[in-house]
Amino acid sequence: MDQFFQYDTFEDMLWLDDALPVNQSAFVCYRDQPIDGFQAKGKGNGSDHRNINKRITEFLRRNRKPMNESKGVEIQRGYKHMISERMRRERQKQSYLALLSMLPPGTKGDKNSIIQVAAENIQELQRYKEELERKNTEIEGVFGEEEMSKAVEKAKIKFRVPYPSSGINSMLEVLKCLKATGSKTRGIQSEFSPQEFSAVLDIETKILLLRDHAGQPNQNGGLRPKM
């Protein structure tokens, strides 16, 4: 192998070419590198940098205005919603207070208690209404029956009932008695209190004309009350 590589000394093995210049850094300054197509413009106009900043500023200003307007609309909408909600709650509160004023004393002021007591009172009033309708039907039955009569005698009846349990029941019993005697009530004036129940009745007493076998009035006046 030595015949192919014959060197006298170790120095003969080294390259004898001139040394290349060594770059001290791998980074290159950005400003020193021109951009293709923009080199002449960049050197000829030094205000391009300021123009870009100005354009960016104007762009941000134009976009900021619609954002501020939309934000203001949202704030105004939220404010209106808040005011409407407050007014609704105030109206609801006034309605509950008005309902509470019509309930029995001692009712709690919270919403659940007001609704429960009001529902109980409504049910009680419904039962009372049905009872009054039943008694009204019974009273109409007393006045609605037609009885044959030949003569009518008007009169007034006054009565008082101390400490009545029910004024309607007392009046109903009086009307039943008048019906049994053949009388018809034309008007009623009554006063009711826990201590006394009083009434004045305008009635028409129905009487029949007695006739003999010939169909003529008898000699005794021809009148007798219908029983």
Coordinates of C-alpha atoms in Angstrom, one line a residue:
M1 CA 0.0 0.0 0.0
D2 CA 2.9 2.4 0.6
Q3 CA 3.6 2.5 -3.1
F4 CA 0.4 4.4 -3.7
F5 CA 0.8 6.8 -0.8
Q6 CA 4.4 7.9 -0.7
Y7 CA 4.9 10.9 1.7
D8 CA 8.1 12.0 3.2
T9 CA 6.8 13.7 6.3
F10 CA 3.5 14.1 8.2
E11 CA 3.2 17.7 6.9
D12 CA 2.9 16.4 3.4
M13 CA -0.4 14.8 4.2
L14 CA -2.0 18.2 5.1
W15 CA -3.9 20.4 2.6
L16 CA -1.9 23.3 1.4
D17 CA -4.8 25.4 0.1
D18 CA -5.6 28.9 1.5
A19 CA -7.9 28.9 4.6
L20 CA -11.6 29.9 3.9
P21 CA -13.0 32.9 5.9
V22 CA -14.9 31.8 8.9
N23 CA -18.4 33.2 9.7
Q24 CA -18.5 34.2 13.3
S25 CA -22.3 33.7 13.7
A26 CA -25.1 31.7 12.0
F27 CA -27.6 34.6 12.4
V28 CA -27.9 37.3 9.8
C29 CA -29.3 40.7 10.5
Y30 CA -32.9 41.0 9.1
R31 CA -32.5 44.6 8.0
D32 CA -29.5 43.9 5.9
Q33 CA -31.4 41.3 3.8
P34 CA -33.5 43.0 1.1
I35 CA -36.8 41.6 0.0
D36 CA -37.2 40.8 -3.7
G37 CA -39.4 43.3 -5.4
F38 CA -39.4 45.7 -2.4
Q39 CA -35.8 46.7 -2.3
A40 CA -36.1 49.9 -4.4
K41 CA -39.3 51.0 -2.7
G42 CA -37.9 50.4 0.7
K43 CA -34.8 52.5 0.1
G44 CA -36.7 55.2 -1.8
N45 CA -39.5 55.7 0.8
G46 CA -38.6 55.8 4.4
S47 CA -42.2 56.5 5.7
D48 CA -43.6 53.0 4.9
H49 CA -43.1 51.9 8.5
R50 CA -45.1 54.9 9.7
N51 CA -47.9 54.4 7.1
I52 CA -48.4 50.8 8.2
N53 CA -48.8 51.9 11.9
K54 CA -51.2 54.6 10.8
R55 CA -53.3 52.1 8.8
I56 CA -53.4 49.6 11.7
T57 CA -54.5 52.4 14.1
E58 CA -57.3 53.5 11.8
F59 CA -58.4 49.9 11.2
L60 CA -58.6 49.3 15.0
R61 CA -60.6 52.5 15.5
R62 CA -63.1 51.6 12.8
N63 CA -63.6 48.2 14.4
R64 CA -63.8 49.5 17.9
K65 CA -66.7 51.8 17.2
P66 CA -69.2 49.0 16.2
M67 CA -68.0 46.9 19.1
N68 CA -68.7 49.8 21.5
E69 CA -72.2 50.4 20.0
S70 CA -73.2 46.7 20.2
K71 CA -71.9 46.6 23.8
G72 CA -74.0 49.7 24.6
V73 CA -77.1 48.1 23.1
E74 CA -76.6 45.0 25.2
I75 CA -76.2 47.1 28.4
Q76 CA -79.4 49.1 27.6
R77 CA -81.3 45.9 26.9
G78 CA -80.2 44.4 30.2
Y79 CA -81.2 47.5 32.0
K80 CA -84.7 47.5 30.5
H81 CA -85.1 43.8 31.4
M82 CA -84.1 44.6 35.0
I83 CA -86.6 47.4 35.3
S84 CA -89.4 45.3 33.8
E85 CA -88.6 42.5 36.2
R86 CA -88.7 44.9 39.2
M87 CA -92.1 46.3 38.1
R88 CA -93.5 42.8 37.7
R89 CA -92.4 41.8 41.2
E90 CA -93.8 44.9 42.6
R91 CA -97.2 44.3 40.9
Q92 CA -97.2 40.7 42.2
K93 CA -96.4 41.9 45.7
Q94 CA -99.3 44.4 45.7
S95 CA -101.6 41.6 44.5
Y96 CA -100.6 39.4 47.4
L97 CA -101.1 42.2 49.8
A98 CA -104.5 42.9 48.5
L99 CA -105.5 39.3 48.8
L100 CA -104.0 39.1 52.3
S101 CA -106.2 42.1 53.4
M102 CA -109.4 40.0 52.5
L103 CA -108.3 36.9 54.4
P104 CA -109.0 36.3 58.1
P105 CA -106.8 38.1 60.7
G106 CA -103.8 36.1 61.7
T107 CA -103.0 34.8 58.3
K108 CA -99.2 34.6 57.6
G109 CA -97.8 37.0 55.1
D110 CA -95.8 34.6 53.0
K111 CA -97.0 33.6 49.6
N112 CA -97.7 29.9 50.4
S113 CA -99.8 30.7 53.4
I114 CA -101.8 33.4 51.5
I115 CA -102.5 31.0 48.6
Q116 CA -103.5 28.1 51.0
V117 CA -105.9 30.2 53.1
A118 CA -107.4 31.8 50.0
A119 CA -108.0 28.4 48.5
E120 CA -109.7 27.2 51.7
N121 CA -112.0 30.2 51.8
I122 CA -112.9 29.8 48.2
Q123 CA -113.9 26.2 48.9
E124 CA -116.0 27.3 51.9
L125 CA -117.7 30.0 49.9
Q126 CA -118.5 27.4 47.2
R127 CA -120.2 25.2 49.7
Y128 CA -122.1 28.2 51.1
K129 CA -123.2 29.1 47.6
E130 CA -124.5 25.6 46.9
E131 CA -126.5 25.7 50.2
L132 CA -128.0 29.1 49.3
E133 CA -128.9 27.8 45.8
R134 CA -130.7 24.8 47.4
K135 CA -132.6 27.0 49.8
N136 CA -133.4 29.5 47.0
T137 CA -134.9 26.6 45.0
E138 CA -137.0 25.6 47.9
I139 CA -138.2 29.2 48.4
E140 CA -139.1 29.5 44.7
G141 CA -141.1 26.3 45.1
V142 CA -143.2 28.0 47.8
F143 CA -143.9 31.1 45.7
G144 CA -144.2 29.2 42.4
E145 CA -147.2 27.1 43.2
E146 CA -150.4 28.5 41.8
E147 CA -153.6 28.1 43.8
M148 CA -157.1 28.9 42.7
S149 CA -158.9 31.6 44.6
K150 CA -161.9 33.8 44.2
A151 CA -161.0 36.6 46.6
V152 CA -157.8 38.1 48.0
E153 CA -157.3 39.8 51.3
K154 CA -154.1 41.8 51.9
A155 CA -152.3 42.0 55.3
K156 CA -149.0 42.6 57.0
I157 CA -147.2 40.3 59.3
K158 CA -144.4 41.4 61.7
F159 CA -142.3 39.0 63.7
R160 CA -139.1 38.9 65.6
V161 CA -136.7 36.0 66.5
P162 CA -134.2 36.7 69.3
Y163 CA -130.7 35.2 68.9
P164 CA -131.4 33.3 65.6
S165 CA -129.1 30.6 64.5
S166 CA -129.7 31.4 60.8
G167 CA -131.9 34.2 59.4
I168 CA -132.4 32.3 56.2
N169 CA -133.8 29.2 58.1
S170 CA -136.1 31.4 60.1
M171 CA -137.5 33.1 57.0
L172 CA -137.9 29.8 55.3
E173 CA -140.0 28.4 58.2
V174 CA -142.2 31.5 58.1
L175 CA -142.8 31.1 54.4
K176 CA -143.7 27.5 54.9
C177 CA -146.3 28.5 57.4
L178 CA -147.8 31.1 55.1
K179 CA -148.0 28.5 52.4
A180 CA -149.9 26.2 54.6
T181 CA -152.5 28.9 55.3
G182 CA -152.9 29.7 51.6
S183 CA -151.2 33.1 51.7
K184 CA -149.0 34.5 49.1
T185 CA -146.1 36.9 50.0
R186 CA -145.7 40.1 47.9
G187 CA -142.9 41.8 49.8
I188 CA -140.4 41.2 52.6
Q189 CA -138.4 43.7 54.6
S190 CA -136.0 42.0 57.1
E191 CA -133.2 43.0 59.4
F192 CA -130.7 40.4 60.7
S193 CA -128.1 40.6 63.5
P194 CA -126.6 38.1 65.9
Q195 CA -129.0 39.4 68.6
E196 CA -132.3 39.5 66.6
F197 CA -133.9 38.7 63.4
S198 CA -137.0 40.8 62.4
A199 CA -139.1 41.0 59.3
V200 CA -142.3 42.5 57.9
L201 CA -144.2 40.6 55.2
D202 CA -146.8 41.9 52.9
I203 CA -149.1 39.0 52.1
E204 CA -152.3 38.2 50.2
T205 CA -154.5 35.7 51.9
K206 CA -156.2 33.5 49.4
I207 CA -159.9 32.7 50.1
L208 CA -162.5 30.6 48.3
L209 CA -166.1 31.7 47.6
L210 CA -168.6 29.1 48.9
R211 CA -171.4 28.3 46.6
D212 CA -174.6 26.3 47.1
H213 CA -175.8 23.6 44.8
A214 CA -177.3 26.1 42.4
G215 CA -173.9 27.8 42.1
Q216 CA -174.9 31.0 44.1
P217 CA -173.1 32.4 47.1
N218 CA -174.5 31.1 50.4
Q219 CA -176.3 33.3 52.9
N220 CA -173.4 33.4 55.4
G221 CA -171.3 35.7 53.3
G222 CA -170.0 33.0 51.0
L223 CA -166.3 33.4 52.1
R224 CA -164.1 31.0 54.0
P225 CA -160.4 30.9 54.1
K226 CA -158.7 28.1 52.3
M227 CA -156.9 25.7 54.7

